[in-house]
mmCIF file of C-alpha atoms in Angstrom:
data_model
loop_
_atom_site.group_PDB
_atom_site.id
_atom_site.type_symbol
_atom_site.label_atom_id
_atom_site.label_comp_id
_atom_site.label_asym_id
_atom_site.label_seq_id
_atom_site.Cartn_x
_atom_site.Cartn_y
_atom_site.Cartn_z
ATOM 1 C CA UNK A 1 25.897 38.573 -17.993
ATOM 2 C CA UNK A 2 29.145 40.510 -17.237
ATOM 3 C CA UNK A 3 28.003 43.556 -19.298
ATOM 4 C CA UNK A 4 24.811 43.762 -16.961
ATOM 5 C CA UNK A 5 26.659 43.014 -13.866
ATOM 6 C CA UNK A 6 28.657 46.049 -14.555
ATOM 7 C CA UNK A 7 26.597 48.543 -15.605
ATOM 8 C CA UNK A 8 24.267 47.559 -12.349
ATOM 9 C CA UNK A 9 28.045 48.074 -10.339
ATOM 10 C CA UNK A 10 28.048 51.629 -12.086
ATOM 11 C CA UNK A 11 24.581 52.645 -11.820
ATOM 12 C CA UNK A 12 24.400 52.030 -7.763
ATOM 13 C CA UNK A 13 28.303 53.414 -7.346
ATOM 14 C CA UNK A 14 28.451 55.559 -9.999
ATOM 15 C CA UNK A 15 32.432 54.380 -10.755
ATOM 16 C CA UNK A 16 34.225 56.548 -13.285
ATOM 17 C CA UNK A 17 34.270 54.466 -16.908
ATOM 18 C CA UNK A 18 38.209 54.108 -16.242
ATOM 19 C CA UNK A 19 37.033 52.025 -13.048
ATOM 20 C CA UNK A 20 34.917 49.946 -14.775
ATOM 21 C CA UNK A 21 36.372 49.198 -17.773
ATOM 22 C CA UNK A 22 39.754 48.309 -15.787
ATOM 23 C CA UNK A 23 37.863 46.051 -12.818
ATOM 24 C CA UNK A 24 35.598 43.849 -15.821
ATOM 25 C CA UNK A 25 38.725 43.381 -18.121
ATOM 26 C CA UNK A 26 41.379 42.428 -14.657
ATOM 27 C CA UNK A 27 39.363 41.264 -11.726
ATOM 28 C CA UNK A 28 35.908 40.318 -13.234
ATOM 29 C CA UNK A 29 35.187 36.587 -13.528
ATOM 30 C CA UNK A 30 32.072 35.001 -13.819
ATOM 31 C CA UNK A 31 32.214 32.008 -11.481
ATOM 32 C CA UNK A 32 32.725 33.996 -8.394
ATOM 33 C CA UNK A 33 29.207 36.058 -9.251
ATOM 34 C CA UNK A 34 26.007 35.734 -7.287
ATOM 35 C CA UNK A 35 23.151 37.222 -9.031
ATOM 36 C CA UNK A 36 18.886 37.796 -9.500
ATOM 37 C CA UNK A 37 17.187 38.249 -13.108
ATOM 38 C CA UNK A 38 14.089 39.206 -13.843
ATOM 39 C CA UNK A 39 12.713 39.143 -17.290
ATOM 40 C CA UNK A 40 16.422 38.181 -18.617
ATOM 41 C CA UNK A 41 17.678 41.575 -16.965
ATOM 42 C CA UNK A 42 20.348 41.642 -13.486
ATOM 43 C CA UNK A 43 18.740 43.151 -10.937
ATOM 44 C CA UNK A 44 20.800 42.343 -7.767
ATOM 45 C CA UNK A 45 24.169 40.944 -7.782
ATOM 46 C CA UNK A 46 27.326 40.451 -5.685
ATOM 47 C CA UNK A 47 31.056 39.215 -6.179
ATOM 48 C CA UNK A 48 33.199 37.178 -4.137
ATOM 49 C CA UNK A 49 36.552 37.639 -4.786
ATOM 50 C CA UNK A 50 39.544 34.877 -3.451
ATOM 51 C CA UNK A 51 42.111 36.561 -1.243
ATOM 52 C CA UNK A 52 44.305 35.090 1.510
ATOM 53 C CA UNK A 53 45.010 36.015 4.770
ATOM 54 C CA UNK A 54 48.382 35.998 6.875
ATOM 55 C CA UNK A 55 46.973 34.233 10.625
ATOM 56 C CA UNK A 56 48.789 33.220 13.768
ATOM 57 C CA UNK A 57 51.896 32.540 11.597
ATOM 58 C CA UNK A 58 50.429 31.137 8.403
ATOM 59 C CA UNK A 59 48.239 31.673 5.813
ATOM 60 C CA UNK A 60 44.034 31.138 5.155
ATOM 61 C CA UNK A 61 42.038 31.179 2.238
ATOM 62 C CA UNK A 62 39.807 34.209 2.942
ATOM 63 C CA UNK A 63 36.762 35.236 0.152
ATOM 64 C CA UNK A 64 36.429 39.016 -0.076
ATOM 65 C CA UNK A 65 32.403 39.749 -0.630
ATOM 66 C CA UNK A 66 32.248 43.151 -2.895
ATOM 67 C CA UNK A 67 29.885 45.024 -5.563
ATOM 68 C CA UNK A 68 26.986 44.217 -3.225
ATOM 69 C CA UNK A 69 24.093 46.120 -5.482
ATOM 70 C CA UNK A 70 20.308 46.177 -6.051
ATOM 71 C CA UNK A 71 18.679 48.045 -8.866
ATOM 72 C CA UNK A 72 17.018 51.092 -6.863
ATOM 73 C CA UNK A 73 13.288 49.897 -8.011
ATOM 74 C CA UNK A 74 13.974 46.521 -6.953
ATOM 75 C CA UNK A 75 15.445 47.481 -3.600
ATOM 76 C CA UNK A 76 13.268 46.471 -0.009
ATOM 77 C CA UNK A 77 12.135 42.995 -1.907
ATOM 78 C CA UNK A 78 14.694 40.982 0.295
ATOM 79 C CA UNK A 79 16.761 40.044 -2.654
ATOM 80 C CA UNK A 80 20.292 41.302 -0.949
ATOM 81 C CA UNK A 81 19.279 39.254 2.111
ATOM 82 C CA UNK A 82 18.565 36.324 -0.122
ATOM 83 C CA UNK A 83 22.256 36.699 -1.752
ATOM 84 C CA UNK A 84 24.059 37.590 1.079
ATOM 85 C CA UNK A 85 22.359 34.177 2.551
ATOM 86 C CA UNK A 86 23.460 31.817 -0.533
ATOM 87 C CA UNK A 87 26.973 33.707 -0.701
ATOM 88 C CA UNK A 88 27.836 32.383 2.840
ATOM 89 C CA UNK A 89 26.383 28.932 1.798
ATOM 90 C CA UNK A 90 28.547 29.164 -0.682
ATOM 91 C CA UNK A 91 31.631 30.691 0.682
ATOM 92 C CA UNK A 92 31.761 27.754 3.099
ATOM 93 C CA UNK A 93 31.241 25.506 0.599
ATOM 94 C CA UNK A 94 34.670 26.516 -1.450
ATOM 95 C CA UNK A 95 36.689 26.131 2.242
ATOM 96 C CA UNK A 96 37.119 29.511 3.205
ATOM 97 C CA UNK A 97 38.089 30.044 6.659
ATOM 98 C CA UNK A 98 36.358 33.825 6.957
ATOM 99 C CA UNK A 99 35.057 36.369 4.692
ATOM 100 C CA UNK A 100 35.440 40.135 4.980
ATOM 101 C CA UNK A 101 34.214 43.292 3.242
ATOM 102 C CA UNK A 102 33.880 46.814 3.185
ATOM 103 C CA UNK A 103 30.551 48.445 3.768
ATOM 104 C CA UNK A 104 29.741 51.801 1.501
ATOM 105 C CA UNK A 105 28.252 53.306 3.709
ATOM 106 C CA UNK A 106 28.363 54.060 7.075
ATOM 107 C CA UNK A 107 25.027 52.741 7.824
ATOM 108 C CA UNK A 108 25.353 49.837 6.140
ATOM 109 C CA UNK A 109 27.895 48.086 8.757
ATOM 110 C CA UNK A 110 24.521 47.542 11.124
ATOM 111 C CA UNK A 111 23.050 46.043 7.605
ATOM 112 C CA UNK A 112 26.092 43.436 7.289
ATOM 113 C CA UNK A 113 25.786 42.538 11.213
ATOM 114 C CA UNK A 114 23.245 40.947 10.644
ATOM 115 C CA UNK A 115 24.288 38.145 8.169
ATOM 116 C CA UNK A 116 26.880 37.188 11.316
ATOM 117 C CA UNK A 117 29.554 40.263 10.358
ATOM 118 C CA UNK A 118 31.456 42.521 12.663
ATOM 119 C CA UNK A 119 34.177 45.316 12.163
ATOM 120 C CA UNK A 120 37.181 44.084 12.187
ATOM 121 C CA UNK A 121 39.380 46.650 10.428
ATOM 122 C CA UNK A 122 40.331 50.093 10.810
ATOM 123 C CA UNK A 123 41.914 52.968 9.330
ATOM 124 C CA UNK A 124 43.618 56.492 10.521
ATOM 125 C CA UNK A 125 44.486 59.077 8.449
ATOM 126 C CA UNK A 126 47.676 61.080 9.554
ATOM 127 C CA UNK A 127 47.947 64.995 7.230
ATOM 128 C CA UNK A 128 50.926 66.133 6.497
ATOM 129 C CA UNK A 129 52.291 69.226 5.385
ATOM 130 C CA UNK A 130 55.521 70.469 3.096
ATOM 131 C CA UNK A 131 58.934 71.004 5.406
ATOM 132 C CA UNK A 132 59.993 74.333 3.992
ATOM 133 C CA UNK A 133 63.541 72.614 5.831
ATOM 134 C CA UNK A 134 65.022 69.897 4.773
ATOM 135 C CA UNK A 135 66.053 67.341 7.573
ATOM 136 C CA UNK A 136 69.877 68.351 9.314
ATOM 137 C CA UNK A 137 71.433 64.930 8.072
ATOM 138 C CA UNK A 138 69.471 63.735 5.222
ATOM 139 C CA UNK A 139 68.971 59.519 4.709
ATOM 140 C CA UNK A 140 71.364 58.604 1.538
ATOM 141 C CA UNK A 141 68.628 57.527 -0.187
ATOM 142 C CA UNK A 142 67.382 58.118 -3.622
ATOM 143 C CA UNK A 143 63.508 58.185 -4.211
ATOM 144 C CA UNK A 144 62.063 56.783 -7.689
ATOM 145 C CA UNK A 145 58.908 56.148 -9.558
ATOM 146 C CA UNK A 146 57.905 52.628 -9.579
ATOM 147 C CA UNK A 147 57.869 52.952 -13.912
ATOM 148 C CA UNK A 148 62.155 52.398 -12.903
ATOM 149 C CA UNK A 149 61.789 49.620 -11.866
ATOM 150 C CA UNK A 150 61.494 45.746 -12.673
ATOM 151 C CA UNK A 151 58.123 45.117 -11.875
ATOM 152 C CA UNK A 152 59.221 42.175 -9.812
ATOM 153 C CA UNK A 153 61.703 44.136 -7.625
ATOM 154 C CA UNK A 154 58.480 46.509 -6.284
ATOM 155 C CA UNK A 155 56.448 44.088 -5.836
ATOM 156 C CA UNK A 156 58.661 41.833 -4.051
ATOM 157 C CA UNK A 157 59.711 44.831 -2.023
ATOM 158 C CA UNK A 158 55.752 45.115 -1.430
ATOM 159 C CA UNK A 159 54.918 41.553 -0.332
ATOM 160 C CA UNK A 160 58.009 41.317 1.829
ATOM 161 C CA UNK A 161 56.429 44.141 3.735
ATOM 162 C CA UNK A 162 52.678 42.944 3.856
ATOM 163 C CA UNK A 163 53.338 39.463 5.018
ATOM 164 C CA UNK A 164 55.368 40.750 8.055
ATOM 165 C CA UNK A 165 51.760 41.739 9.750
ATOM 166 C CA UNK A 166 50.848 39.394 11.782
ATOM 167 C CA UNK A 167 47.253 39.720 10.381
ATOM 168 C CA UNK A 168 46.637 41.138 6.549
ATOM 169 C CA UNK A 169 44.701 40.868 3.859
ATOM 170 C CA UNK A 170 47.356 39.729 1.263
ATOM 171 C CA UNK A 171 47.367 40.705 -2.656
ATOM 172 C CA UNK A 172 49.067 38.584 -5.093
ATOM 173 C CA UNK A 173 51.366 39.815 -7.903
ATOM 174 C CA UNK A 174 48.350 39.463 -10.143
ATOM 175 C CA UNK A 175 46.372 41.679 -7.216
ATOM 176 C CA UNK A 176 49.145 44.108 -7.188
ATOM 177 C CA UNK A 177 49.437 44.710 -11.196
ATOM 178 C CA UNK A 178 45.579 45.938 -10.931
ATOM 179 C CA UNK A 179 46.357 47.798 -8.127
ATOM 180 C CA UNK A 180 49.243 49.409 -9.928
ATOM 181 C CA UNK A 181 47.010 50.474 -13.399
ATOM 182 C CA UNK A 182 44.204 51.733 -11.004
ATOM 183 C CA UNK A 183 46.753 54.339 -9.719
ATOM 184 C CA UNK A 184 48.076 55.058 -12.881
ATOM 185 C CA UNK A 185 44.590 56.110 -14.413
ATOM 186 C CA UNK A 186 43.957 58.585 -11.662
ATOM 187 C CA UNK A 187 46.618 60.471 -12.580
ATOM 188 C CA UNK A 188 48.685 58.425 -9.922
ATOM 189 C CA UNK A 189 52.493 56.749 -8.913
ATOM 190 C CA UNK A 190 54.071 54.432 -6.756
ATOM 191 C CA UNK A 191 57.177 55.236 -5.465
ATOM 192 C CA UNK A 192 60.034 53.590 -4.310
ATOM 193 C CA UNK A 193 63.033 54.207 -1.985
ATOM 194 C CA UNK A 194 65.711 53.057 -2.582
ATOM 195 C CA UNK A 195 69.149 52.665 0.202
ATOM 196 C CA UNK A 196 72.515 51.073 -1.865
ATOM 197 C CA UNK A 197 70.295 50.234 -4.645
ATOM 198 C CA UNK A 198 67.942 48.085 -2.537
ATOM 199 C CA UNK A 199 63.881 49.349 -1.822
ATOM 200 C CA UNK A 200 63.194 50.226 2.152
ATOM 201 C CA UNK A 201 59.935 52.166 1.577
ATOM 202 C CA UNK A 202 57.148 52.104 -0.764
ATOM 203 C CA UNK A 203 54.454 54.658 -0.863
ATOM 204 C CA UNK A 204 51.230 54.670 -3.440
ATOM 205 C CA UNK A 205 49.575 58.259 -3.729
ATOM 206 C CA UNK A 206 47.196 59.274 -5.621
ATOM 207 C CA UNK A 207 45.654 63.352 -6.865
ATOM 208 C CA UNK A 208 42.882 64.078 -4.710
ATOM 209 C CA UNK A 209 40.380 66.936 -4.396
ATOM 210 C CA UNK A 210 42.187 70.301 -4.471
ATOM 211 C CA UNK A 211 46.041 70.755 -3.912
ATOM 212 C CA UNK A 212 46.573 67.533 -1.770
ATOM 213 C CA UNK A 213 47.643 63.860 -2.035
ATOM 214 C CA UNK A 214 46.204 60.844 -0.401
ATOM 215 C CA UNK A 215 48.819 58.014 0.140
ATOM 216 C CA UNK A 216 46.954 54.621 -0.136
ATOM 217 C CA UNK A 217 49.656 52.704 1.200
ATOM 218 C CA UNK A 218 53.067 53.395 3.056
ATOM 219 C CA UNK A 219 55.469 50.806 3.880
ATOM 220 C CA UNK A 220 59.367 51.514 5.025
ATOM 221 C CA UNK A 221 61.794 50.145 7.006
ATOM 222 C CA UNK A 222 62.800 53.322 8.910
ATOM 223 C CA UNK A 223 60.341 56.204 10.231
ATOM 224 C CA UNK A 224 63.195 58.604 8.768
ATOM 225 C CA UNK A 225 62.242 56.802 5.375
ATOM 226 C CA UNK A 226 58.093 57.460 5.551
ATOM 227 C CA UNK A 227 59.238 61.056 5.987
ATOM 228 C CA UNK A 228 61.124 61.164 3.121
ATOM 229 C CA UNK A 229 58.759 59.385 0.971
ATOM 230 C CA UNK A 230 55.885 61.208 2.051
ATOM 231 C CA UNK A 231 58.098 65.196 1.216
ATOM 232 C CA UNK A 232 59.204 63.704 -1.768
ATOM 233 C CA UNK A 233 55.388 62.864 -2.938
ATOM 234 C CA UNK A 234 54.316 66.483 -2.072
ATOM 235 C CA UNK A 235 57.458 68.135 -3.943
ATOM 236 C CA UNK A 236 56.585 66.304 -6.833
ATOM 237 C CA UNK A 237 53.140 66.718 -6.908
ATOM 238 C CA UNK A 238 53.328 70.482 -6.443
ATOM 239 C CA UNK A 239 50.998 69.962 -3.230
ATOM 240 C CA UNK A 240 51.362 71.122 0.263
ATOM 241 C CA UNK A 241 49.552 68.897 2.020
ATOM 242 C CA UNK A 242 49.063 64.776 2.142
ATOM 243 C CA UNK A 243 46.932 62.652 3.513
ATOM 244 C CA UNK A 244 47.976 59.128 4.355
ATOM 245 C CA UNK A 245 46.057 56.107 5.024
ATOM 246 C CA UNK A 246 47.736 54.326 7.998
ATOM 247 C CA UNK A 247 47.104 51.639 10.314
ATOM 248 C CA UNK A 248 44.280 52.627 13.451
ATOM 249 C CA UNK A 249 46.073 54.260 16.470
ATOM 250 C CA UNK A 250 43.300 55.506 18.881
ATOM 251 C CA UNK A 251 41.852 58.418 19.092
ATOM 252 C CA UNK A 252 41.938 58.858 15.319
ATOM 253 C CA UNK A 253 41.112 54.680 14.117
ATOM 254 C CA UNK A 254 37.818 54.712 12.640
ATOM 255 C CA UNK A 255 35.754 51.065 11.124
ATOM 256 C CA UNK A 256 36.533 50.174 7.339
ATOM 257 C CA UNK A 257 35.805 47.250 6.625
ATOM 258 C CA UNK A 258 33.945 43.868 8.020
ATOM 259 C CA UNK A 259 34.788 40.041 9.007
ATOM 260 C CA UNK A 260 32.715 37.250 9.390
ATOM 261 C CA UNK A 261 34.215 33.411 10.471
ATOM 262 C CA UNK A 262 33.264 30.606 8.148
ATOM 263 C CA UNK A 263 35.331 27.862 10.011
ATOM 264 C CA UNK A 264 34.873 28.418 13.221
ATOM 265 C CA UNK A 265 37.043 25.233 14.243
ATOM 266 C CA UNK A 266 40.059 26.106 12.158
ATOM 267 C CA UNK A 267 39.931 29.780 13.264
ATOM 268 C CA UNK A 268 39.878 28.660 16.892
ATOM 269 C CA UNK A 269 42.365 26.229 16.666
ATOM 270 C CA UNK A 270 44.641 28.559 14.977
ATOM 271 C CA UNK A 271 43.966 31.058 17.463
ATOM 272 C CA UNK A 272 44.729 29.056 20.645
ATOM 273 C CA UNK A 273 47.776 27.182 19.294
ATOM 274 C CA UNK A 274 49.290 30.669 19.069
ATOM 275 C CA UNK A 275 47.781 33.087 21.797
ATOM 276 C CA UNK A 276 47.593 30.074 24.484
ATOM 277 C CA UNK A 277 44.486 31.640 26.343
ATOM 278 C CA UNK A 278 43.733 30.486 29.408
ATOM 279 C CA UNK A 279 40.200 29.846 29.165
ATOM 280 C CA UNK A 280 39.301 28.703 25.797
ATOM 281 C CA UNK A 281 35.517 28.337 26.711
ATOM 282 C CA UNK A 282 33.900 31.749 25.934
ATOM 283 C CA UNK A 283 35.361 31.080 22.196
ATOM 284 C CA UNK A 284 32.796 27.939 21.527
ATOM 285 C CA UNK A 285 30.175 29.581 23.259
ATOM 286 C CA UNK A 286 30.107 33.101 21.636
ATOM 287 C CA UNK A 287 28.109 34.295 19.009
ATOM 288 C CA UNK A 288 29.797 34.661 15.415
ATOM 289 C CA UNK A 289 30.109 38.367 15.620
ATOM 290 C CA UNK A 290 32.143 38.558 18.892
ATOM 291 C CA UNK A 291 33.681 35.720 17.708
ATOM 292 C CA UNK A 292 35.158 37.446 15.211
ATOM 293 C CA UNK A 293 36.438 40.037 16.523
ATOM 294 C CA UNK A 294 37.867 38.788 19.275
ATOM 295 C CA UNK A 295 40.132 35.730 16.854
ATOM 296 C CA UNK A 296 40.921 38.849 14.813
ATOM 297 C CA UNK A 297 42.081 40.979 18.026
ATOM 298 C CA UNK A 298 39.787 43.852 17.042
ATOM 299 C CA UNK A 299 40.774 45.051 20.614
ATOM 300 C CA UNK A 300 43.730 46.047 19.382
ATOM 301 C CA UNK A 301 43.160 46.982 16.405
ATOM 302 C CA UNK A 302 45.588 44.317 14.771
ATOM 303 C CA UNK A 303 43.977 43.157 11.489
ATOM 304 C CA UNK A 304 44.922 45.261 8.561
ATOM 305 C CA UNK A 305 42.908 45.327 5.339
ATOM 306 C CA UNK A 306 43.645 48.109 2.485
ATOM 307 C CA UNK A 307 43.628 48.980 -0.991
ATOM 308 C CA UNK A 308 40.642 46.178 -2.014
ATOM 309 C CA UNK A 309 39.739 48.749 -5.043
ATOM 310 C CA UNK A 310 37.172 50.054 -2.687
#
C-alpha cells in the first residue's frame, strides 16, 4: 500500500521526487495510515504522525494529522469526511491529548473547523536585507555549517532551545535527522554559532525563488546573535535579501496551522493547575473549537508549531 499512498501524496501535492522518496523511506509507516480502496486501488488517504507537545510545564502526546488527499475523480463523495471522522476515533483511542495540522490551503481551515479544529498557530515573516556595514563591535563568535559538527552537539543545541517555549510542537532527534536531509536536498544548511566553542544560535535556511533565502527556523540566545546568523546566511549564499520564518507578532502573524482537543479533561486540568483562572466554568461549557484555542492561548499567539515537512 505505501507505493499507492505516495504516489496519491504526489499526485494531489505535486512534491518534488526528492520529497517523496525522502518522507516514504524516513517518516512513512504503515500503522499510522488511514485509507479508502476501490477496486484494490488508494483513493483517499491520510497520516497521523506521533509528536509531543511541551504544556503548562510538561509534556503531551500530541498526533500530527498530515497528507490529507483524495484522488480528484473521487473527490465530493464524503470520503475525507469519513476519514477525518475515524482518524479522531482513532486518535483518541491511542491517548492523545490533542491533534493539530496544517491546512494547504487557505480555504481549507473553514474545511477542518468543522471536524471540531481551530487555528491555533501562527507565523510572521520578518525580510531582511545585506548590511553593506559590519556592526561597530562585532560578537566574538564564529559561525559554522552544521556538517562541523557532532550531530549530537546541534541537535542538543536545538532541543535545548525548543523545549524552553512554553508551548511547542517538539521534534525528536529522529524528527530532526529528517529535517536535516530535507534541507540538504534543496540545496540547503544549518548553521551554527558558536561563542567559546559552545552553540548560542541556530538558523536553518534554505534557496528560494530568485536571489533570496528563507530561514525555516532561528533560535539564539542573544538578538546580536540572530543578526549575525541571519548576514552570515546572506554572505554565503551570495543573496541580498532573507526571509525568516518567526514567531506571530501582530500586525504581521498570519494562521498556519490547526488544533483540535482530544482530552478535554487532561487539557483542562493542565490548564488550570497552571494559569489558576478564576472562573473555570466557561472551559466545560464551551464548544471544542473555542476550547481550543483558548487552553492553547491563541490570544496571544503563544503556541508555536514549525518545520512539520509542510
Amino acid at each position: 500500500m505505501k507505493e499507492q499512498i505516495m504516489e496519491l501524496w504526489q499526485t494531489v501535492f505535486g512534491d518534488s521526487d526528492d520529497f517523496i522518496r525522502l518522507y516514504s523511506d524516513w517518516v512513512y509507516r504503515e500503522e499510522n495510515v488511514l485509507a479508502i480502496r476501490e477496486n484494490g486501488r488508494v483513493v483517499s488517504a491520510l497520516q497521523i504522525a506521533p509528536y509531543e507537545m511541551s504544556y503548562c510545564g510538561t509534556t503531551v502526546p500530541m498526533a500530527y494529522v498530515c497528507g490529507v488527499c483524495t484522488l480528484p475523480s473521487e473527490r465530493g463523495k464524503g470520503r475525507m469526511t469519513g476519514l477525518m471522522h475515524q482518524a479522531l476515533d482513532v486518535m483518541r483511542d491511542r491517548g492523545y491529548a490533542l491533534t493539530t495540522l496544517i491546512p494547504a490551503t487557505e480555504g481549507l481551515f473553514s474545511l477542518y473547523a468543522r471536524f471540531g479544529y481551530a487555528t491555533a498557530f501562527d507565523h510572521s515573516v520578518e525580510m531582511h536585507f545585506t548590511e553593506k556595514e559590519p556592526p561597530e563591535e562585532p560578537l566574538s563568535i564564529r559561525i559554522v555549517s552544521s556538517r562541523e559538527l557532532p550531530p549530537e552537539t546541534v541537535f542538543g543545541y536545538y532541543d535545548r532551545m525548543q523545549r524552553e517555549h512554553p508551548c511547542a510542537v517538539l521534534h525528536t532527534a529522529d524528527n530532526w535527522k529528517v529535517l536535516r536531509k530535507d534541507c540538504h536536498a534543496v540545496g540547503g544548511d544549518i548553521w551554527l554559532a558558536l561563542w567559546r566553542e559552545l552553540p548560542v544560535g541556530l538558523a536553518m535556511a534554505v534557496p528560494d525563488s530568485g536571489m533570496m533565502m528563507y530561514v525555516r527556523e532561528i533560535l539564539c540566545d542573544d538578538p546580536d546573535v540572530r543578526f549575525d546568523l541571519v548576514q552570515h546566511i546572506m554572505t554565503q549564499s551570495g543573496c541580498d535579501m532573507a526571509l525568516v520564518c518567526c514567531p506571530p507578532f501582530l500586525p504581521t502573524a498570519r494562521p498556519y496551522g490547526m488544533a483540535r482537543i482530544l482530552d478535554r479533561e487532561r487539557m483542562t486540568d493542565l490548564y488550570c493547575s497552571h494559569h489558576h483562572p478564576a472562573d473555570t466554568s466557561f472551559l466545560h461549557e464551551t464548544d471544542i473549537g473555542r476550547l481550543t484555542q483558548t487552553l492553547l492561548r491563541y490570544d496571544l499567539r503563544e503556541a508555536w508549531m514549525n518545520l512539520m515537512l509542510d
